Amino acid sequence: MRIHATYSGGTIGMVDSPQGLQPGADMQGWLNHVLAGTQLGEGNVSMTSLDPLIDSSNATPDNWQAMIDDLWLHHDDSDAFVVLHGTDTMSYSSAALSYALTEFGKPVILTGSQLPLGMVETDATANVTGALNAALYERAEGVTLFFGHHLFPGNRVTKSSSWAFEGFSSPATGPLARTGAPWRWYPVERSGAGWANPLPYTRQDVVVVDMVPGITAQRLEHLITPRPQAVLLRAYGVGNVPSDEPGLVDVIRSAIADDIPVIVSSQCSQAEVLLGHYETGDAIAKAGAVGTGDMTLEAAYAKIIFLLSQGLRGKELAAWMPKSIAGELTPAWKKL
Ligand code: ASP
């Protein structure tokens, strides 16, 4: 099996500097060393270092597209693909890649590490060899993310710890597999409509707003004025907002009247947004807000950027939110 690695940056390849950790490790040399004598030695793993290598906190949709372009560039030369990535926004990237690569037809596995590869206790070795091993199993379909002994669906995963070696979780579905001898694999529903010939990712103006006790209508109005292209509202529980707060629901209603999609997610990391379950969510549902179902925040945000990049706006965009493109949410009829 031939595997291509796209190295985008992140702690995994960082070295100490007077300004703190920054990219600079010899990733290719380290990879050759780790794989020497294994079935992936002898030049079976190729690598591209993206330029510039970044801390993933600096990632934008342009970086998502740079990864996608590199994957397509090497599509015909390899059987599987690994993307080496910083952990901070890896779950945004893995969701973004999942929407854009529904026609890729070969596995793409993202991974990174909490500690750089040069440290005695690093998790880089286990994560990179785990990602490569996931490819060797030939069961990792679509875009996935390997971290801390688990393989997750790429658009169902979230960074749940800033320090633990098991730093990612998939609150709605659980993992696809966990390591061991042999690995254990679990069934996860991942169907989606796909997207033929997607246009490249471009930067978009999307506002993410948290509800907090005491937020006023005026503050919310200021946060979405001038109007962005879409609002992702992080509400409480199943999608509730403070509906008794004078004027607050009117602000949401007026944004929707301006043809700005208002997408409602939850502050719960494990959530099922059901607008209309309570009076406090019903008001915004009637105004035309759309819930994110059991999508992670990362999957919902990347999906909005994807749909905007495809030229969708307003109601047309909102209508795609409850439909699965790449297995990012459990369709409503599957839950009955
Ligand atoms: N700030 C780093 C990054 O996301 C964190 C990491 O890789 O663990 O690039």
XYZ file of C-alpha atoms and ligand atoms in Angstrom:
345
model
C 0.000 0.000 0.000
C 1.157 3.513 -0.835
C 0.262 6.366 1.498
C 0.675 10.083 0.943
C 1.067 12.417 3.930
C 0.136 16.094 3.726
C 1.935 17.943 6.502
C 0.158 21.197 7.362
C 1.840 22.139 10.679
C 0.837 21.858 14.336
C 2.575 20.951 17.589
C 3.526 17.561 16.171
C 6.381 19.103 14.158
C 7.228 22.041 16.392
C 10.466 22.926 18.144
C 11.170 25.309 20.997
C 12.104 28.907 20.199
C 12.400 32.100 22.295
C 8.868 32.948 21.031
C 7.457 29.569 22.105
C 6.787 26.464 20.006
C 7.015 26.933 16.237
C 7.251 24.598 13.186
C 10.804 23.405 12.494
C 11.228 19.665 13.135
C 12.508 17.316 10.426
C 9.168 15.601 9.799
C 10.266 13.550 6.780
C 13.423 12.322 8.569
C 11.418 11.378 11.665
C 8.811 9.553 9.602
C 11.512 7.593 7.744
C 13.045 6.659 11.093
C 9.721 5.545 12.631
C 8.772 3.465 9.585
C 12.186 1.881 8.874
C 11.834 -1.888 8.784
C 8.011 -1.887 8.694
C 5.782 -2.673 5.711
C 5.505 1.083 5.162
C 9.275 1.588 4.982
C 11.136 1.506 1.640
C 9.531 4.653 0.221
C 5.898 3.594 0.526
C 4.987 6.851 2.261
C 5.442 10.119 0.377
C 5.080 13.533 1.995
C 4.307 17.128 1.068
C 5.018 19.948 3.512
C 2.538 22.733 2.890
C 4.041 26.212 2.707
C 3.820 27.833 5.166
C 3.482 25.263 7.929
C 1.073 26.766 10.427
C -0.149 26.559 13.967
C -3.696 25.410 13.233
C -5.052 28.325 15.273
C -4.121 30.363 12.202
C -6.071 28.144 9.806
C -8.664 29.692 7.490
C -10.806 28.152 4.758
C -7.878 28.910 2.426
C -5.789 26.407 4.409
C -8.580 23.823 4.141
C -8.452 24.299 0.390
C -4.634 23.988 0.319
C -4.967 20.551 1.962
C -7.707 19.528 -0.473
C -5.601 20.653 -3.440
C -2.605 18.636 -2.216
C -4.762 15.547 -1.691
C -6.170 15.754 -5.233
C -2.677 16.389 -6.621
C -1.549 13.022 -5.231
C -4.868 11.206 -5.627
C -3.695 8.813 -8.338
C -0.300 7.985 -6.769
C -1.524 6.674 -3.403
C -4.072 4.295 -1.898
C -4.676 6.276 1.295
C -3.858 9.714 2.707
C -2.802 11.060 6.083
C -2.972 14.756 6.977
C -0.658 15.901 9.775
C -2.367 18.804 11.505
C -2.387 20.933 14.644
C -4.938 19.776 17.177
C -6.578 23.147 17.890
C -8.675 23.328 14.729
C -8.192 19.803 13.409
C -11.881 18.961 13.879
C -12.901 22.011 11.802
C -10.538 20.893 9.034
C -11.653 17.268 9.160
C -15.294 18.337 8.835
C -14.418 20.774 6.033
C -12.506 18.094 4.130
C -15.380 15.626 4.520
C -17.824 17.901 2.604
C -15.371 18.711 -0.163
C -14.090 15.165 -0.684
C -17.261 13.077 -0.990
C -16.058 12.021 -4.460
C -12.430 11.397 -3.459
C -12.968 7.641 -3.140
C -9.884 6.988 -0.981
C -9.453 7.254 2.794
C -8.132 10.490 4.283
C -7.060 10.326 7.941
C -6.122 13.428 9.932
C -3.915 13.294 12.988
C -1.677 15.437 15.173
C -0.336 15.350 18.704
C -0.383 17.156 22.024
C 3.429 17.024 22.309
C 6.059 17.558 19.584
C 7.715 14.528 17.991
C 11.099 15.256 19.596
C 9.981 14.685 23.191
C 10.493 11.498 25.196
C 6.824 11.230 26.135
C 5.397 12.362 22.804
C 2.071 11.052 21.549
C 3.178 11.841 17.972
C 4.493 8.339 17.299
C 1.343 6.554 18.490
C -0.933 8.940 16.599
C 0.945 8.889 13.296
C 1.469 5.122 13.331
C -2.184 4.734 14.362
C -3.345 6.857 11.430
C -1.130 4.889 9.042
C -2.363 1.639 10.553
C -5.980 2.753 10.091
C -5.140 3.031 6.399
C -3.589 -0.461 6.402
C -6.815 -1.938 7.802
C -8.568 -0.728 4.629
C -11.760 -0.031 6.588
C -11.357 3.692 7.213
C -13.690 5.158 4.601
C -14.102 8.847 3.809
C -12.490 11.470 6.034
C -11.587 10.280 9.532
C -9.480 11.528 12.432
C -7.173 9.339 14.487
C -6.149 10.439 17.977
C -5.421 8.833 21.335
C -5.990 5.217 20.265
C -9.303 5.992 18.556
C -10.440 6.519 14.990
C -13.375 8.943 14.638
C -15.607 10.050 11.761
C -13.967 13.308 10.630
C -17.175 15.332 10.779
C -18.385 14.014 14.166
C -15.352 14.821 16.254
C -14.391 17.582 18.655
C -11.257 18.516 20.587
C -12.380 17.756 24.114
C -9.133 18.228 26.041
C -6.287 20.702 25.631
C -3.849 18.332 27.327
C -5.036 14.697 27.477
C -3.531 12.204 25.063
C -7.101 11.071 24.445
C -7.882 14.646 23.441
C -10.716 14.078 20.939
C -14.165 12.584 21.221
C -17.188 11.989 19.068
C -20.147 12.776 21.331
C -22.941 11.787 18.945
C -21.585 8.568 17.487
C -18.621 7.326 19.486
C -15.508 6.146 17.643
C -15.266 4.065 14.484
C -12.481 1.967 15.958
C -10.104 1.662 18.870
C -6.617 0.272 18.727
C -5.612 -3.081 20.129
C -4.477 -6.439 18.892
C -6.509 -6.516 16.739
C -8.380 -3.213 16.465
C -12.055 -3.193 17.383
C -14.423 -1.606 14.853
C -17.865 -0.188 15.627
C -20.752 0.496 13.259
C -21.477 4.201 12.704
C -24.124 5.562 10.327
C -22.266 7.816 7.871
C -24.494 8.195 4.844
C -24.856 11.490 3.018
C -26.025 12.980 -0.249
C -22.466 13.840 -1.347
C -21.505 16.887 -3.390
C -20.318 16.625 -6.974
C -17.575 18.976 -8.192
C -17.539 21.345 -5.216
C -16.203 24.850 -5.716
C -13.091 25.673 -3.647
C -13.400 26.919 -0.079
C -13.215 30.681 0.237
C -13.347 32.885 3.308
C -16.843 33.901 4.375
C -18.347 36.224 6.950
C -20.060 33.992 9.512
C -20.748 35.079 13.085
C -20.835 32.568 15.939
C -22.792 33.945 18.900
C -23.214 32.396 22.345
C -26.354 32.866 24.394
C -25.538 33.776 28.024
C -27.846 34.563 30.941
C -28.504 38.299 30.795
C -27.744 38.868 27.087
C -29.855 41.755 25.779
C -31.539 42.289 22.425
C -29.348 45.335 21.903
C -26.135 43.374 22.403
C -27.297 40.643 20.015
C -28.280 43.260 17.425
C -24.808 44.822 17.668
C -23.149 41.434 17.269
C -24.917 40.819 13.956
C -24.772 44.376 12.546
C -23.671 44.939 9.849
C -25.242 41.681 8.718
C -22.918 38.692 8.207
C -23.669 36.049 5.570
C -24.911 33.645 8.239
C -25.346 33.474 12.015
C -24.487 30.367 14.005
C -26.242 30.812 17.330
C -24.994 28.666 20.207
C -28.138 28.269 22.268
C -28.851 26.247 25.401
C -29.728 22.542 25.561
C -31.986 21.488 22.698
C -31.782 24.964 21.130
C -33.382 27.306 23.649
C -32.839 31.071 23.824
C -33.984 33.616 26.454
C -37.316 34.244 24.717
C -38.655 36.422 27.565
C -35.837 38.938 27.040
C -37.569 41.956 25.458
C -36.852 42.203 21.722
C -34.379 39.319 21.550
C -36.455 37.031 19.349
C -37.299 40.063 17.177
C -33.590 40.521 16.458
C -33.385 36.940 15.205
C -36.605 37.393 13.228
C -35.312 40.553 11.571
C -32.014 38.908 10.558
C -33.976 36.093 8.914
C -36.222 38.678 7.229
C -32.998 40.170 5.788
C -32.370 36.704 4.257
C -29.560 35.905 6.713
C -29.724 32.221 7.703
C -29.807 31.773 11.484
C -28.525 28.323 12.360
C -29.022 27.176 15.934
C -26.580 24.813 17.629
C -26.208 23.903 21.285
C -23.668 24.704 23.957
C -23.893 21.060 25.053
C -21.065 19.058 23.520
C -23.504 16.167 23.153
C -26.702 17.631 21.753
C -29.755 17.054 19.651
C -31.119 20.440 18.672
C -34.902 20.214 18.483
C -36.324 23.690 17.971
C -39.912 23.792 19.134
C -39.467 21.315 21.967
C -39.787 24.216 24.431
C -41.496 27.567 24.089
C -38.037 29.158 24.283
C -36.945 27.403 21.078
C -40.321 27.455 19.370
C -40.265 31.230 18.958
C -37.074 31.171 16.892
C -38.181 28.091 14.940
C -41.347 29.954 13.921
C -39.124 32.879 12.900
C -37.333 30.520 10.480
C -34.202 29.533 12.415
C -32.869 26.050 11.615
C -31.346 23.635 14.148
C -28.140 21.644 13.713
C -29.557 18.302 14.937
C -26.691 16.295 16.431
C -23.890 18.037 14.509
C -20.845 19.279 16.387
C -20.201 23.017 16.335
C -17.193 22.378 14.106
C -19.221 20.340 11.610
C -21.979 22.970 11.548
C -19.555 25.876 11.099
C -17.548 24.159 8.347
C -20.803 23.172 6.622
C -21.997 26.792 6.567
C -18.653 27.874 5.064
C -18.867 25.024 2.536
C -22.397 25.971 1.475
C -21.509 29.675 1.217
C -18.458 28.729 -0.873
C -20.834 26.858 -3.198
C -22.775 30.104 -3.667
C -25.787 29.186 -1.522
C -27.433 31.975 0.448
C -30.381 32.583 2.782
C -33.151 29.965 2.793
C -31.404 27.824 0.199
C -28.434 27.472 2.558
C -30.643 26.895 5.608
C -32.466 24.090 3.780
C -29.209 22.122 3.468
C -28.398 22.274 7.180
C -30.650 19.347 8.251
C -29.572 17.234 5.236
C -26.509 15.065 5.520
C -23.815 15.748 2.907
C -21.119 13.437 4.271
C -22.594 11.751 7.357
C -22.176 14.826 9.581
C -25.584 14.403 11.244
C -28.093 11.684 11.948
C -31.036 12.259 9.606
C -34.311 12.820 11.518
C -36.001 9.713 10.065
C -33.204 7.474 11.371
C -33.989 8.478 14.947
C -37.635 7.427 14.953
N -1.634 25.201 18.626
C -1.334 23.880 18.101
C -2.007 23.750 16.744
O -3.185 23.545 16.702
C -1.811 22.837 19.052
C -1.498 21.419 18.657
O -1.141 21.098 17.541
O -1.650 20.531 19.540
O -1.369 23.860 15.739
